[in-house]
PDB file of C-alpha atoms and ligand atoms in Angstrom:
ATOM      1  CA  MET N  24     -65.824  18.978 -18.792  1.00 60.00           C
ATOM      2  CA  PRO N  25     -63.635  15.891 -19.172  1.00 69.00           C
ATOM      3  CA  ARG N  26     -60.427  16.179 -18.030  1.00 76.00           C
ATOM      4  CA  ARG N  27     -57.806  15.227 -21.056  1.00 82.00           C
ATOM      5  CA  ARG N  28     -54.396  13.631 -20.424  1.00 88.00           C
ATOM      6  CA  LYS N  29     -51.732  15.406 -21.699  1.00 90.00           C
ATOM      7  CA  GLN N  30     -48.031  14.774 -22.559  1.00 92.00           C
ATOM      8  CA  PHE N  31     -45.502  16.532 -20.758  1.00 93.00           C
ATOM      9  CA  PRO N  32     -42.159  17.738 -21.985  1.00 93.00           C
ATOM     10  CA  CYS N  33     -40.481  14.850 -19.627  1.00 94.00           C
ATOM     11  CA  GLY N  34     -42.528  12.067 -21.770  1.00 93.00           C
ATOM     12  CA  HIS N  35     -44.732  11.226 -18.980  1.00 94.00           C
ATOM     13  CA  GLN N  36     -48.379  11.562 -19.359  1.00 93.00           C
ATOM     14  CA  GLY N  37     -51.104  12.825 -16.952  1.00 92.00           C
ATOM     15  CA  TYR N  38     -53.176  15.814 -15.945  1.00 91.00           C
ATOM     16  CA  GLY N  39     -52.752  19.411 -14.650  1.00 89.00           C
ATOM     17  CA  GLN N  40     -50.063  22.031 -14.934  1.00 89.00           C
ATOM     18  CA  VAL N  41     -47.054  19.787 -13.912  1.00 91.00           C
ATOM     19  CA  CYS N  42     -46.169  15.978 -14.216  1.00 95.00           C
ATOM     20  CA  HIS N  43     -47.086  14.414 -10.895  1.00 93.00           C
ATOM     21  CA  ARG N  44     -44.726  11.706 -11.343  1.00 94.00           C
ATOM     22  CA  CYS N  45     -41.565  13.918 -11.735  1.00 96.00           C
ATOM     23  CA  ALA N  46     -42.867  16.097  -9.062  1.00 95.00           C
ATOM     24  CA  GLN N  47     -42.733  13.327  -6.655  1.00 96.00           C
ATOM     25  CA  LEU N  48     -39.617  11.992  -7.858  1.00 96.00           C
ATOM     26  CA  ALA N  49     -37.899  15.378  -7.341  1.00 96.00           C
ATOM     27  CA  GLU N  50     -39.686  15.362  -3.786  1.00 97.00           C
ATOM     28  CA  ALA N  51     -38.096  12.096  -2.973  1.00 98.00           C
ATOM     29  CA  LYS N  52     -34.995  13.023  -4.213  1.00 98.00           C
ATOM     30  CA  ALA N  53     -34.929  16.343  -1.903  1.00 98.00           C
ATOM     31  CA  LEU N  54     -36.047  14.515   0.946  1.00 98.00           C
ATOM     32  CA  GLU N  55     -33.058  11.886   0.385  1.00 98.00           C
ATOM     33  CA  ALA N  56     -30.539  14.841  -0.137  1.00 98.00           C
ATOM     34  CA  ALA N  57     -31.758  16.405   3.182  1.00 98.00           C
ATOM     35  CA  GLN N  58     -31.365  13.242   4.837  1.00 98.00           C
ATOM     36  CA  ARG N  59     -27.838  12.837   3.580  1.00 98.00           C
ATOM     37  CA  GLU N  60     -27.082  16.339   4.377  1.00 98.00           C
ATOM     38  CA  GLN N  61     -28.228  15.712   8.010  1.00 98.00           C
ATOM     39  CA  ALA N  62     -26.305  12.542   8.203  1.00 97.00           C
ATOM     40  CA  ARG N  63     -23.445  14.357   6.982  1.00 97.00           C
ATOM     41  CA  LEU N  64     -23.942  17.256   9.907  1.00 97.00           C
ATOM     42  CA  ALA N  65     -24.147  14.820  12.338  1.00 96.00           C
ATOM     43  CA  ARG N  66     -21.172  12.961  11.288  1.00 95.00           C
ATOM     44  CA  GLN N  67     -19.128  16.594  11.274  1.00 96.00           C
ATOM     45  CA  GLU N  68     -20.695  17.293  14.556  1.00 96.00           C
ATOM     46  CA  TRP N  69     -19.542  13.745  16.389  1.00 96.00           C
ATOM     47  CA  GLN N  70     -15.702  14.543  14.852  1.00 95.00           C
ATOM     48  CA  ALA N  71     -15.882  18.083  15.918  1.00 96.00           C
ATOM     49  CA  SER N  72     -17.049  16.712  19.612  1.00 96.00           C
ATOM     50  CA  PHE N  73     -13.407  14.937  19.791  1.00 97.00           C
ATOM     51  CA  ALA N  74     -11.942  18.563  20.336  1.00 96.00           C
ATOM     52  CA  SER N  75     -13.308  19.151  23.747  1.00 94.00           C
ATOM     53  CA  ASP N  76     -12.369  15.695  25.252  1.00 97.00           C
ATOM     54  CA  VAL N  77      -9.646  15.935  27.790  1.00 95.00           C
ATOM     55  CA  VAL N  78      -8.508  12.327  27.045  1.00 96.00           C
ATOM     56  CA  GLU N  79      -8.130  10.997  22.852  1.00 96.00           C
ATOM     57  CA  LEU N  80     -11.238   9.075  22.161  1.00 97.00           C
ATOM     58  CA  ARG N  81     -11.279   9.175  19.028  1.00 95.00           C
ATOM     59  CA  GLY N  82     -11.433   5.949  16.814  1.00 93.00           C
ATOM     60  CA  LEU N  83     -13.263   4.026  19.637  1.00 96.00           C
ATOM     61  CA  PRO N  84     -16.729   2.759  19.474  1.00 95.00           C
ATOM     62  CA  LYS N  85     -19.460   5.180  19.966  1.00 95.00           C
ATOM     63  CA  GLY N  86     -20.528   3.575  22.997  1.00 96.00           C
ATOM     64  CA  ILE N  87     -17.380   3.560  24.588  1.00 97.00           C
ATOM     65  CA  VAL N  88     -16.814   7.276  23.860  1.00 98.00           C
ATOM     66  CA  LEU N  89     -20.046   8.138  25.189  1.00 97.00           C
ATOM     67  CA  LYS N  90     -19.443   5.946  28.325  1.00 98.00           C
ATOM     68  CA  ALA N  91     -15.930   7.497  28.691  1.00 98.00           C
ATOM     69  CA  ARG N  92     -17.173  11.244  28.472  1.00 98.00           C
ATOM     70  CA  GLN N  93     -19.931  10.522  31.268  1.00 98.00           C
ATOM     71  CA  VAL N  94     -17.370   8.631  33.775  1.00 98.00           C
ATOM     72  CA  ILE N  95     -14.545  11.339  32.898  1.00 98.00           C
ATOM     73  CA  ALA N  96     -17.163  14.155  33.562  1.00 97.00           C
ATOM     74  CA  GLN N  97     -18.109  12.543  36.796  1.00 97.00           C
ATOM     75  CA  LEU N  98     -14.619  12.021  37.972  1.00 96.00           C
ATOM     76  CA  LEU N  99     -13.897  15.884  36.830  1.00 94.00           C
ATOM     77  CA  ALA N 100     -16.609  16.721  39.189  1.00 94.00           C
ATOM     78  CA  GLY N 101     -15.572  15.220  42.244  1.00 92.00           C
ATOM     79  CA  ALA N 102     -16.822  11.557  41.747  1.00 95.00           C
ATOM     80  CA  ASP N 103     -14.794   8.596  43.658  1.00 95.00           C
ATOM     81  CA  TYR N 104     -13.237   6.199  41.060  1.00 96.00           C
ATOM     82  CA  ARG N 105     -14.232   3.376  42.960  1.00 96.00           C
ATOM     83  CA  GLN N 106     -17.622   4.297  42.519  1.00 96.00           C
ATOM     84  CA  PHE N 107     -16.989   3.297  38.878  1.00 97.00           C
ATOM     85  CA  LYS N 108     -15.161  -0.078  40.040  1.00 96.00           C
ATOM     86  CA  GLY N 109     -11.969   1.502  39.382  1.00 96.00           C
ATOM     87  CA  LYS N 110      -8.987  -0.238  40.953  1.00 95.00           C
ATOM     88  CA  ARG N 111      -5.342   1.023  41.328  1.00 96.00           C
ATOM     89  CA  LEU N 112      -2.437  -1.061  39.866  1.00 92.00           C
ATOM     90  CA  ASN N 113      -0.358  -3.165  41.830  1.00 91.00           C
ATOM     91  CA  HIS N 114       2.821  -2.142  39.880  1.00 89.00           C
ATOM     92  CA  ASP N 115       1.953   1.763  40.299  1.00 92.00           C
ATOM     93  CA  ARG N 116      -0.707   2.576  42.844  1.00 94.00           C
ATOM     94  CA  ARG N 117      -0.599   5.957  41.239  1.00 96.00           C
ATOM     95  CA  VAL N 118      -2.484   4.352  38.440  1.00 95.00           C
ATOM     96  CA  ILE N 119      -5.933   3.686  38.557  1.00 96.00           C
ATOM     97  CA  SER N 120      -7.924   1.524  35.745  1.00 95.00           C
ATOM     98  CA  ILE N 121     -11.746   1.863  35.477  1.00 97.00           C
ATOM     99  CA  PRO N 122     -13.558  -0.529  33.280  1.00 96.00           C
ATOM    100  CA  LEU N 123     -15.836   1.086  30.789  1.00 97.00           C
ATOM    101  CA  SER N 124     -17.124  -2.398  29.322  1.00 95.00           C
ATOM    102  CA  TYR N 125     -15.576  -5.773  29.291  1.00 92.00           C
ATOM    103  CA  ASP N 126     -12.997  -4.579  26.497  1.00 93.00           C
ATOM    104  CA  TYR N 127     -12.229  -1.147  27.654  1.00 96.00           C
ATOM    105  CA  ARG N 128     -10.660   1.060  30.430  1.00 96.00           C
ATOM    106  CA  LEU N 129      -9.972   4.131  31.660  1.00 97.00           C
ATOM    107  CA  ILE N 130      -6.704   4.922  33.029  1.00 96.00           C
ATOM    108  CA  CYS N 131      -6.296   7.664  35.438  1.00 96.00           C
ATOM    109  CA  TYR N 132      -3.517   8.939  37.514  1.00 96.00           C
ATOM    110  CA  ASP N 133      -3.695  10.177  40.882  1.00 96.00           C
ATOM    111  CA  THR N 134      -1.385  13.288  41.270  1.00 94.00           C
ATOM    112  CA  GLY N 135      -1.493  13.467  44.972  1.00 92.00           C
ATOM    113  CA  ASP N 136      -4.560  16.173  45.041  1.00 89.00           C
ATOM    114  CA  ARG N 137      -6.660  14.959  42.061  1.00 90.00           C
ATOM    115  CA  ILE N 138      -7.167  12.182  39.653  1.00 93.00           C
ATOM    116  CA  GLU N 139      -6.439  12.909  36.162  1.00 95.00           C
ATOM    117  CA  PRO N 140      -8.103  10.809  33.020  1.00 97.00           C
ATOM    118  CA  ARG N 141      -5.281   9.790  30.880  1.00 96.00           C
ATOM    119  CA  SER N 142      -6.448   7.379  28.162  1.00 96.00           C
ATOM    120  CA  VAL N 143      -8.589   4.829  27.208  1.00 96.00           C
ATOM    121  CA  LEU N 144      -7.143   1.337  26.251  1.00 94.00           C
ATOM    122  CA  SER N 145      -8.619  -1.595  25.025  1.00 91.00           C
ATOM    123  CA  HIS N 146      -8.287  -5.056  26.805  1.00 81.00           C
ATOM    124  CA  GLU N 147      -5.458  -6.099  24.461  1.00 80.00           C
ATOM    125  CA  GLU N 148      -3.597  -2.486  24.749  1.00 80.00           C
ATOM    126  CA  TYR N 149      -4.226  -2.842  28.455  1.00 73.00           C
ATOM    127  CA  ASN N 150      -2.765  -6.238  28.683  1.00 71.00           C
ATOM    128  CA  VAL N 151       0.217  -5.712  26.239  1.00 68.00           C
ATOM    129  CA  LYS N 152       2.031  -2.342  27.477  1.00 63.00           C
ATOM    130  CA  LYS N 153       1.214  -1.926  31.022  1.00 62.00           C
ATOM    131  CA  PRO N 154      -0.610   1.880  30.949  1.00 56.00           C
ATOM    132  CA  LEU N 155       2.175   4.297  31.425  1.00 55.00           C
ATOM    133  CA  ALA N 156       0.071   6.992  32.929  1.00 47.00           C
TER     134      ALA N 156
HETATM  135 ZN1   ZN R  27     -42.518  13.603 -15.909  1.00 92.60          ZN
END
């Protein structure tokens, strides 16, 4: 039996019970929506992740945020700051500057019995205002 093309209510022509062009479009749209939703959730999760940081990391480049978290976790676990090329500042030996990249420094404060991460500063911020821990 020859298959007959028919016109669907959408205006497209084709075979079968439903319009395949519209079905395909709907599928692509659904996929796009799912991807948008996934990206939205990922952004939301990323924003929420800052709440548990011991140092304010919002607004920093993602790579710096990840590096800072890694170094902070290791410091809090007892790692030596010198392991990360950290240096004590000359004007205040209690302040320790750890390079995270060429542009960013993690500033820590030596309370006497432990090293407390305090802030992440860009190279410019670091040079303009000497870090007050
Ligand atoms: Zn159609």
